[in-house]
Short mmCIF file of C-alpha atoms in Angstrom, two decimals:
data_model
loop_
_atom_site.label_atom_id
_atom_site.label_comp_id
_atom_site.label_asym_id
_atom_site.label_seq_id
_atom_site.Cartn_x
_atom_site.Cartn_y
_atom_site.Cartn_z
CA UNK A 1 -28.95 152.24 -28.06
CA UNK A 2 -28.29 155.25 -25.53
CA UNK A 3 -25.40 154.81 -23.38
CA UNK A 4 -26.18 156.59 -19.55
CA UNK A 5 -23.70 155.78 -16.65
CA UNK A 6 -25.18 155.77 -13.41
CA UNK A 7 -24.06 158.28 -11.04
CA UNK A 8 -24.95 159.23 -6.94
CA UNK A 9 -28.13 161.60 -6.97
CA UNK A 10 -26.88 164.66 -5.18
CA UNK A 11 -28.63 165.54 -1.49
CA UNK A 12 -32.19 166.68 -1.91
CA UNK A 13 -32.52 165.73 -5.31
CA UNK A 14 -35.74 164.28 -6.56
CA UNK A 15 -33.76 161.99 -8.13
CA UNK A 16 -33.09 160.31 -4.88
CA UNK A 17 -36.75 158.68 -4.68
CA UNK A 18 -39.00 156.70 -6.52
CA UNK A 19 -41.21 159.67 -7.14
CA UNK A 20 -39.32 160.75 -10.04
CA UNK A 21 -40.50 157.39 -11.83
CA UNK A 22 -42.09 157.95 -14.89
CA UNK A 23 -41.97 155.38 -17.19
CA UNK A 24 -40.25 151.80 -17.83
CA UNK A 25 -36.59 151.41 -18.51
CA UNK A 26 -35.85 150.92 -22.55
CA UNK A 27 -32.17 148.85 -23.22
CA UNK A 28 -30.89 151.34 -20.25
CA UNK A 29 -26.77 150.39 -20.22
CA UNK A 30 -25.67 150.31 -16.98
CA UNK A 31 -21.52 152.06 -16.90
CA UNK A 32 -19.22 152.35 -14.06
CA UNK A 33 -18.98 156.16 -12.72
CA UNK A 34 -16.60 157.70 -14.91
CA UNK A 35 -16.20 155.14 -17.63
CA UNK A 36 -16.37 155.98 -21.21
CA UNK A 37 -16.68 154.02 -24.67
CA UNK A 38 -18.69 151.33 -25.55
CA UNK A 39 -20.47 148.64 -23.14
CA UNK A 40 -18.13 145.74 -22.28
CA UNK A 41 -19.61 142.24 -21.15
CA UNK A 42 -20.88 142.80 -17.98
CA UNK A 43 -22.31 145.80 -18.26
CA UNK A 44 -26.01 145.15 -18.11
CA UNK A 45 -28.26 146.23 -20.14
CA UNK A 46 -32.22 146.60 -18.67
CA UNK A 47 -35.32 146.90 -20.27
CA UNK A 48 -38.79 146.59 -19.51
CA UNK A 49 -40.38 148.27 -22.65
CA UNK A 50 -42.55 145.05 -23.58
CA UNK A 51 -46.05 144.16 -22.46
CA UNK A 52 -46.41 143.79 -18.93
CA UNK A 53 -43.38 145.02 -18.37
CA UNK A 54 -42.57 146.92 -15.14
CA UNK A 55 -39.03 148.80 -14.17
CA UNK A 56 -38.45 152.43 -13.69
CA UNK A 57 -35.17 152.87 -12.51
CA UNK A 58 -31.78 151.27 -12.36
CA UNK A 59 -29.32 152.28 -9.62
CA UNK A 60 -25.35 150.23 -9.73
CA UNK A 61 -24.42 150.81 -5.90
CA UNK A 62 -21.02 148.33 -6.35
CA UNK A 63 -19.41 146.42 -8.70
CA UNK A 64 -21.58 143.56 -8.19
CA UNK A 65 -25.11 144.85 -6.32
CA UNK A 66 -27.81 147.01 -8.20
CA UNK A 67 -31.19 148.94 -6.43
CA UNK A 68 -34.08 148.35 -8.54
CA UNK A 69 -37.31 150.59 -8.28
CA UNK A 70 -40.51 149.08 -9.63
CA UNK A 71 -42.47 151.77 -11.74
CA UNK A 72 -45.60 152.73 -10.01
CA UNK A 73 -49.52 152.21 -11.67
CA UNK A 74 -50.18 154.70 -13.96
CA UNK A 75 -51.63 157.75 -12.49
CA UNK A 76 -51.40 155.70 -9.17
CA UNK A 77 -47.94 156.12 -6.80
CA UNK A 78 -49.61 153.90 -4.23
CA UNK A 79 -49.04 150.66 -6.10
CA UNK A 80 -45.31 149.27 -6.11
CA UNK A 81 -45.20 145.44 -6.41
CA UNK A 82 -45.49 143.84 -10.05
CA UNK A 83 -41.81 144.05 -11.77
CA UNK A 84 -41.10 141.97 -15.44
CA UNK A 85 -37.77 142.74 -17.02
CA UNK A 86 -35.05 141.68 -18.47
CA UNK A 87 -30.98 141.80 -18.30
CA UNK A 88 -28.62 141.11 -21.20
CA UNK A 89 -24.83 142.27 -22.14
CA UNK A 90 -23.96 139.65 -18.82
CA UNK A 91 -20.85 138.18 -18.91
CA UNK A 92 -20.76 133.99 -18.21
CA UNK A 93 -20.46 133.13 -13.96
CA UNK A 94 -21.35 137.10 -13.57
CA UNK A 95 -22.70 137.38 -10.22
CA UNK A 96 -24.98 140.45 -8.71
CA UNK A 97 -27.51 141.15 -5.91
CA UNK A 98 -30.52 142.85 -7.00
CA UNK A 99 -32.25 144.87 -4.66
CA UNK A 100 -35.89 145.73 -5.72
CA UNK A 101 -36.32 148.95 -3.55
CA UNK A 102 -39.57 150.41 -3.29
CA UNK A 103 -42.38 148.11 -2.54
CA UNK A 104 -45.53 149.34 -1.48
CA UNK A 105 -46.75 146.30 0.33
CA UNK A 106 -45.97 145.68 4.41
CA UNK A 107 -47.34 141.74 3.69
CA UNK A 108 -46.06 139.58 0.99
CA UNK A 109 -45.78 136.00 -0.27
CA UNK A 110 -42.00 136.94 -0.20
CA UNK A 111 -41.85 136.58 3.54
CA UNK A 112 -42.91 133.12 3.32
CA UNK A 113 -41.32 131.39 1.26
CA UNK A 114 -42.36 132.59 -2.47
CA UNK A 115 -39.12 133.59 -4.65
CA UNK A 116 -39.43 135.62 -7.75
CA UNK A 117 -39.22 133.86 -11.34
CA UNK A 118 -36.33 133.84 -14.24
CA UNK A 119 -36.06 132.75 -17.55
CA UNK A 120 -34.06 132.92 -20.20
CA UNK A 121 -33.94 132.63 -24.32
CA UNK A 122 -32.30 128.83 -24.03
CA UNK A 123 -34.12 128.05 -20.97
CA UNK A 124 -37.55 129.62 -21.97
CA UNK A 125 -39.73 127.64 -19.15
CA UNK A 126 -40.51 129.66 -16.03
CA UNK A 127 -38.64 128.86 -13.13
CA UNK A 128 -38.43 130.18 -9.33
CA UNK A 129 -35.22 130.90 -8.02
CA UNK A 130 -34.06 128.95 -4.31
CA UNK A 131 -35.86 130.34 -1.72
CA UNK A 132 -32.57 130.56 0.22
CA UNK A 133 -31.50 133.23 -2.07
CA UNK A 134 -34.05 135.80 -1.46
CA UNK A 135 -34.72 138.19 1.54
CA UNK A 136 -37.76 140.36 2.27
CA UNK A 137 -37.33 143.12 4.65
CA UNK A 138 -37.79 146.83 5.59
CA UNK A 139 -34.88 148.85 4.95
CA UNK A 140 -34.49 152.48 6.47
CA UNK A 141 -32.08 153.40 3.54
CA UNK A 142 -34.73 153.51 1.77
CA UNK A 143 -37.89 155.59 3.01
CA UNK A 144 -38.71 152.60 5.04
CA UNK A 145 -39.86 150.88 2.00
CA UNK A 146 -39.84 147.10 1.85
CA UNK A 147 -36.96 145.57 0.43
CA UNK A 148 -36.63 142.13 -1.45
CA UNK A 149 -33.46 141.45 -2.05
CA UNK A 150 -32.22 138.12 -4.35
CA UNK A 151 -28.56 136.68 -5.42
CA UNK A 152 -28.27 135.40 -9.26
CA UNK A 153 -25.22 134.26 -11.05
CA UNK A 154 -25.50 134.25 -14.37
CA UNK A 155 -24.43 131.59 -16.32
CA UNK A 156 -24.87 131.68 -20.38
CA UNK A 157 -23.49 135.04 -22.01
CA UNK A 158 -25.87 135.39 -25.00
CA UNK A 159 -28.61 134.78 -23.22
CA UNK A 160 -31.31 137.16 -22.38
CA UNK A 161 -32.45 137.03 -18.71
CA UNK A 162 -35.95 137.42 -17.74
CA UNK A 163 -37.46 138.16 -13.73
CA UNK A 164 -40.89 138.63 -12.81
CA UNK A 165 -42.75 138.89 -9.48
CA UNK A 166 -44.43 135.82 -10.52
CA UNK A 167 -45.80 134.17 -13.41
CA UNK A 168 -46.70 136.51 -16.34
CA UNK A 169 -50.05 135.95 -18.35
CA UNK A 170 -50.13 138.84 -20.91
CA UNK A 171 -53.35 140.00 -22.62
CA UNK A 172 -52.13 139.03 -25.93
CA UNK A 173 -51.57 135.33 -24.53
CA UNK A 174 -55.02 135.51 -23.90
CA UNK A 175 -56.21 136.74 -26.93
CA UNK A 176 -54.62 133.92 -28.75
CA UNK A 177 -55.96 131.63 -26.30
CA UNK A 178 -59.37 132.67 -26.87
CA UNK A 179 -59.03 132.59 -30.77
CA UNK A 180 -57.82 129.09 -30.57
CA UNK A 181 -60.70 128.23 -28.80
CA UNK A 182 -63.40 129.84 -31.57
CA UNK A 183 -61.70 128.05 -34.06
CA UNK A 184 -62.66 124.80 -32.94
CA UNK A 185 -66.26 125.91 -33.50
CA UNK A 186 -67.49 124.16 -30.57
CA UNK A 187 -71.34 124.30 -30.46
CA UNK A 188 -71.58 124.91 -26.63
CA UNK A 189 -68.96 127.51 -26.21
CA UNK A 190 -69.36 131.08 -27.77
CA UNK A 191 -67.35 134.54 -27.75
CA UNK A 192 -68.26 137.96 -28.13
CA UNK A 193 -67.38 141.54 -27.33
CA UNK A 194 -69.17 142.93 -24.61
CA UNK A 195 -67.07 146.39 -24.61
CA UNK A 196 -63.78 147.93 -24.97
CA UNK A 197 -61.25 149.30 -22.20
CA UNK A 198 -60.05 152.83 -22.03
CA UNK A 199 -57.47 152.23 -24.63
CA UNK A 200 -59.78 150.34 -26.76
CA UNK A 201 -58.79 146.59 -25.72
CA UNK A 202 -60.93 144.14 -26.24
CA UNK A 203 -63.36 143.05 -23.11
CA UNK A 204 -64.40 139.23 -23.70
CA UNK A 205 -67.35 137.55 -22.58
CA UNK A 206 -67.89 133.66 -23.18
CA UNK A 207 -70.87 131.67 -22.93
CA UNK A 208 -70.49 127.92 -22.45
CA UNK A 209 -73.60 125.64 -22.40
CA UNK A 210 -75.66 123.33 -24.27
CA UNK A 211 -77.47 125.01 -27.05
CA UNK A 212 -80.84 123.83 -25.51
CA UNK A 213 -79.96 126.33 -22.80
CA UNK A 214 -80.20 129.07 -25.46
CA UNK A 215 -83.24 128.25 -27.05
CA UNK A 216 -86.44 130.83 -26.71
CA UNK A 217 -88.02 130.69 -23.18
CA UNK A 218 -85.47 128.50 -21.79
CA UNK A 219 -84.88 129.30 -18.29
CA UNK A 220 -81.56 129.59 -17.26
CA UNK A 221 -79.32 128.92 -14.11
CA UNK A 222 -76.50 131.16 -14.95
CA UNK A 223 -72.59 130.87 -12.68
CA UNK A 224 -71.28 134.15 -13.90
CA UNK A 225 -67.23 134.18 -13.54
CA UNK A 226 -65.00 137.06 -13.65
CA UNK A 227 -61.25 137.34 -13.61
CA UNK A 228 -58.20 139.34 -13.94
CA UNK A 229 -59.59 142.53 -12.31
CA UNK A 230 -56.02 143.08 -10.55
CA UNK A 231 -53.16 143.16 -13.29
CA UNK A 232 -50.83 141.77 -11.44
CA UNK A 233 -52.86 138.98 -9.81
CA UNK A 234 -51.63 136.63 -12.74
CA UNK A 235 -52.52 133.06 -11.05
CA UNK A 236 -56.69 134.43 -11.74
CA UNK A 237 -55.85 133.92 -15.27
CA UNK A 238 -54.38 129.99 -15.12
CA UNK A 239 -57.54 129.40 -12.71
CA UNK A 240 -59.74 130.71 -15.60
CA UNK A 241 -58.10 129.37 -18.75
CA UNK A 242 -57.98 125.85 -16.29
CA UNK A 243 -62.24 126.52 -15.66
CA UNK A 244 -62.29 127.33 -19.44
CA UNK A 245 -60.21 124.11 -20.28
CA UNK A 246 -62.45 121.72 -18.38
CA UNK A 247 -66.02 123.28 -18.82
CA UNK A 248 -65.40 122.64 -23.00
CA UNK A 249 -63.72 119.13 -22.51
CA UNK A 250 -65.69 115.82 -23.23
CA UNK A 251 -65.11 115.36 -19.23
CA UNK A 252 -68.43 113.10 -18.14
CA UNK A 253 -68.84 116.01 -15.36
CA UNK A 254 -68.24 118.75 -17.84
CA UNK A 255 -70.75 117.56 -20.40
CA UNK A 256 -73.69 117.59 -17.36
CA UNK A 257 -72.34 121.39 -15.84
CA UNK A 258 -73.07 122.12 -19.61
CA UNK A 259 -76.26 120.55 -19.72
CA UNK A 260 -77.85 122.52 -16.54
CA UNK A 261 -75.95 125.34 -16.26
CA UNK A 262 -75.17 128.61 -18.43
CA UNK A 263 -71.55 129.80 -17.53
CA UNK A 264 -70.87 133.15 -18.88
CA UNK A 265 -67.08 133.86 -18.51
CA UNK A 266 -65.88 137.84 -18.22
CA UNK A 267 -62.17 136.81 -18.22
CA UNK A 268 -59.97 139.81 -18.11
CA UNK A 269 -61.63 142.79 -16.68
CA UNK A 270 -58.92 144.99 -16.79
CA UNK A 271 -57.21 144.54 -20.41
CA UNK A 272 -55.26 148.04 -20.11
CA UNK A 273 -53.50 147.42 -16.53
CA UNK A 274 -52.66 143.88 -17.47
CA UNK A 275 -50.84 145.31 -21.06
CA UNK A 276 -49.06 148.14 -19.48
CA UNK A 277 -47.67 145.89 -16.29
CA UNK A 278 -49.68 147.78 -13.85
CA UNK A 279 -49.70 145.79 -10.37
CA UNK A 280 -53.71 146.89 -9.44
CA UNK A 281 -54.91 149.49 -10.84
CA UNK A 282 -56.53 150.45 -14.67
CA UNK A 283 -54.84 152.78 -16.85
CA UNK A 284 -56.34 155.70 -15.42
CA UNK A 285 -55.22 154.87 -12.21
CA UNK A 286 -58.83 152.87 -10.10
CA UNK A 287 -58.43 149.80 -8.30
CA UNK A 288 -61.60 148.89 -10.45
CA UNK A 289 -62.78 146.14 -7.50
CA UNK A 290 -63.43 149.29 -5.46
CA UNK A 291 -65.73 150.99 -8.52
CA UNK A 292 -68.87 148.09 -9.12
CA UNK A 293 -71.46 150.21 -6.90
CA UNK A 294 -71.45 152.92 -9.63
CA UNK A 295 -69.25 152.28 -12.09
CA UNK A 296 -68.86 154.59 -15.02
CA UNK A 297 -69.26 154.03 -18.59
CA UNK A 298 -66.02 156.17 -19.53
CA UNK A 299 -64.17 155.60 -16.81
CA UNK A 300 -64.79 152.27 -15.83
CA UNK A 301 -66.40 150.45 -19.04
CA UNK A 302 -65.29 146.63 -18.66
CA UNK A 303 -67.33 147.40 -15.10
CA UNK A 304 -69.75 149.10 -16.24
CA UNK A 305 -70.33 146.69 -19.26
CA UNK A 306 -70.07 143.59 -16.82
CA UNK A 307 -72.88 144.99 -14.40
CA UNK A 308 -75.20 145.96 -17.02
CA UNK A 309 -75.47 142.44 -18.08
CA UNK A 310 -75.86 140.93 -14.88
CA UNK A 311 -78.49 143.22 -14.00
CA UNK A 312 -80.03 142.64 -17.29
CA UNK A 313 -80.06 138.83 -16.73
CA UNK A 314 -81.30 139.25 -13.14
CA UNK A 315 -84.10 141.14 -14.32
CA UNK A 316 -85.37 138.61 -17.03
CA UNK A 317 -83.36 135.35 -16.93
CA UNK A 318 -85.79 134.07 -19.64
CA UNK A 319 -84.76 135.74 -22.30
CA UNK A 320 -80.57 135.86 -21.77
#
């Protein structure tokens, strides 16, 4: 583990702004200036090296109050807002203001009311913090960037603290999701790959409906539902795993949807942003929602994929 102390970039220095952000933290040790030897309680420890993880820099300005600068999309330095990472080494009624420095957005959730969310390894259920605790402003320390500010006291030392913007759904949780779901072999609800992401992630598409539905010349009424374009719009992928939930239960309501309808489920359009904790954009750095009017196959291929099917079905909805 790499011991670094934290000292006052000098005047001019790149050092001084968030544009020197290159990647996430990894177990970075926070040390007083000028204090050598091993980490003591207290001294935290950061690290966002996990998936959907987002930190890129750790600044102590006292004793007790640390600036925080979320790492930017890849290839993207206009997206600053998703943050997941944790804090460990903490000694027990250790209390600290973190200031999360850099975010790109003038209009947030923070302003009215929404508070970020902590957990930890003996309390591992989600959790917001009080709403009196946090503050979301614009601070002219710091390029005029908005500024959202929270107090925490921590209270367990061998715990390992975790903070998100809000509720993390990671690709992987939805992968096992998914392969829960084909397990149950479920006549009416079927999986397959309909392409791969830049980095070779899997993009899923479901099809729930009655077999009948499926059968040669059987026209089709199709609701086509896609998710998860935005990484860091997690709440798109409880409202889909909640769609998914009910369209495959034995709900009276569910069973007749299934019986007239084909619903074919794209749930995670952008499997790379989502893995590397990107806020918006894919790993190459598009806000993909802006890219369906010509999407490209190398660039864009969960898009591109997507579209080709809809058009396909649009153009013969017989044989789908």
């Amino acid at each position: 583990m790499a011991e670094r102390s934290q000292t006052a970039p000098e005047a001019g220095s790149d050092m001084g702004n968030d544009d020197a952000i290159g990647g996430n933290v990894s177990k970075y040790v926070v040390l007083p200036t000028g204090y050598c030897g091993q980490p003591k309680k207290g001294h935290l420890i950061f690290d966002a090296c996990f998936e959907s993880g987002n930190l890129g820099r750790v600044d102590q300005v006292s004793e007790f109050e640390y600036d925080l600068f979320i790492r930017p999309d890849t290839c993207n330095p206009r997206f600053r807002v998703w943050f997941n990472f944790t804090v460990e080494n903490v000694k027990e009624s250790q209390r600290v203001i973190f200031n999360i420095v850099n975010f790109s957005k003038t209009k947030s959730l923070y302003r009215d009311g929404m508070a970020p969310m902590v957990k930890s390894t003996s309390r591992p259920k989600w959790q917001r913090l009080p709403p009196k605790n946090v503050y979301y402003y614009r601070c002219p320390d710091h390029r005029k960037n908005y500024v959202m500010s929270f107090a925490f006291c921590f209270d367990r030392e061998e715990d390992i603290y975790q903070f998100a913007y809000c509720y993390p759904y990671t690709y992987t949780r939805f992968q096992h999701y998914l392969d829960s779901l084909q397990k149950r072999n479920m006549d009416y609800f079927f999986r397959e790959q309909l392409g791969q992401s830049v980095q070779q992630r899997q993009l899923d598409l479901l099809t729930i409906t009655s077999p009948d539905n499926l059968r040669e010349g059987a026209e089709q009424k199709v609701v086509f539902i896609t998710g998860r374009v935005h990484p860091g719009e997690t709440p798109s992928s409880f409202v889909c795993q909640g769609i998914i939930d009910f369209l495959i239960s034995q709900h009276p309501i569910a069973r007749v949807l299934r019986e007239h309808l084909v619903f074919k489920i794209a749930p995670m359009l952008n499997p790379d942003g989502v893995y590397l904790g990107n806020y918006r954009c894919s790993l190459m750095g598009f806000d993909l929602n802006r890219h369906w009017l010509d999407p490209s196959p190398w660039a864009h291929p969960t898009l591109h994929g997507v579209k080709q099917l809809i058009i396909q079905m649009y153009n013969d909805p017989v044989s789908n």
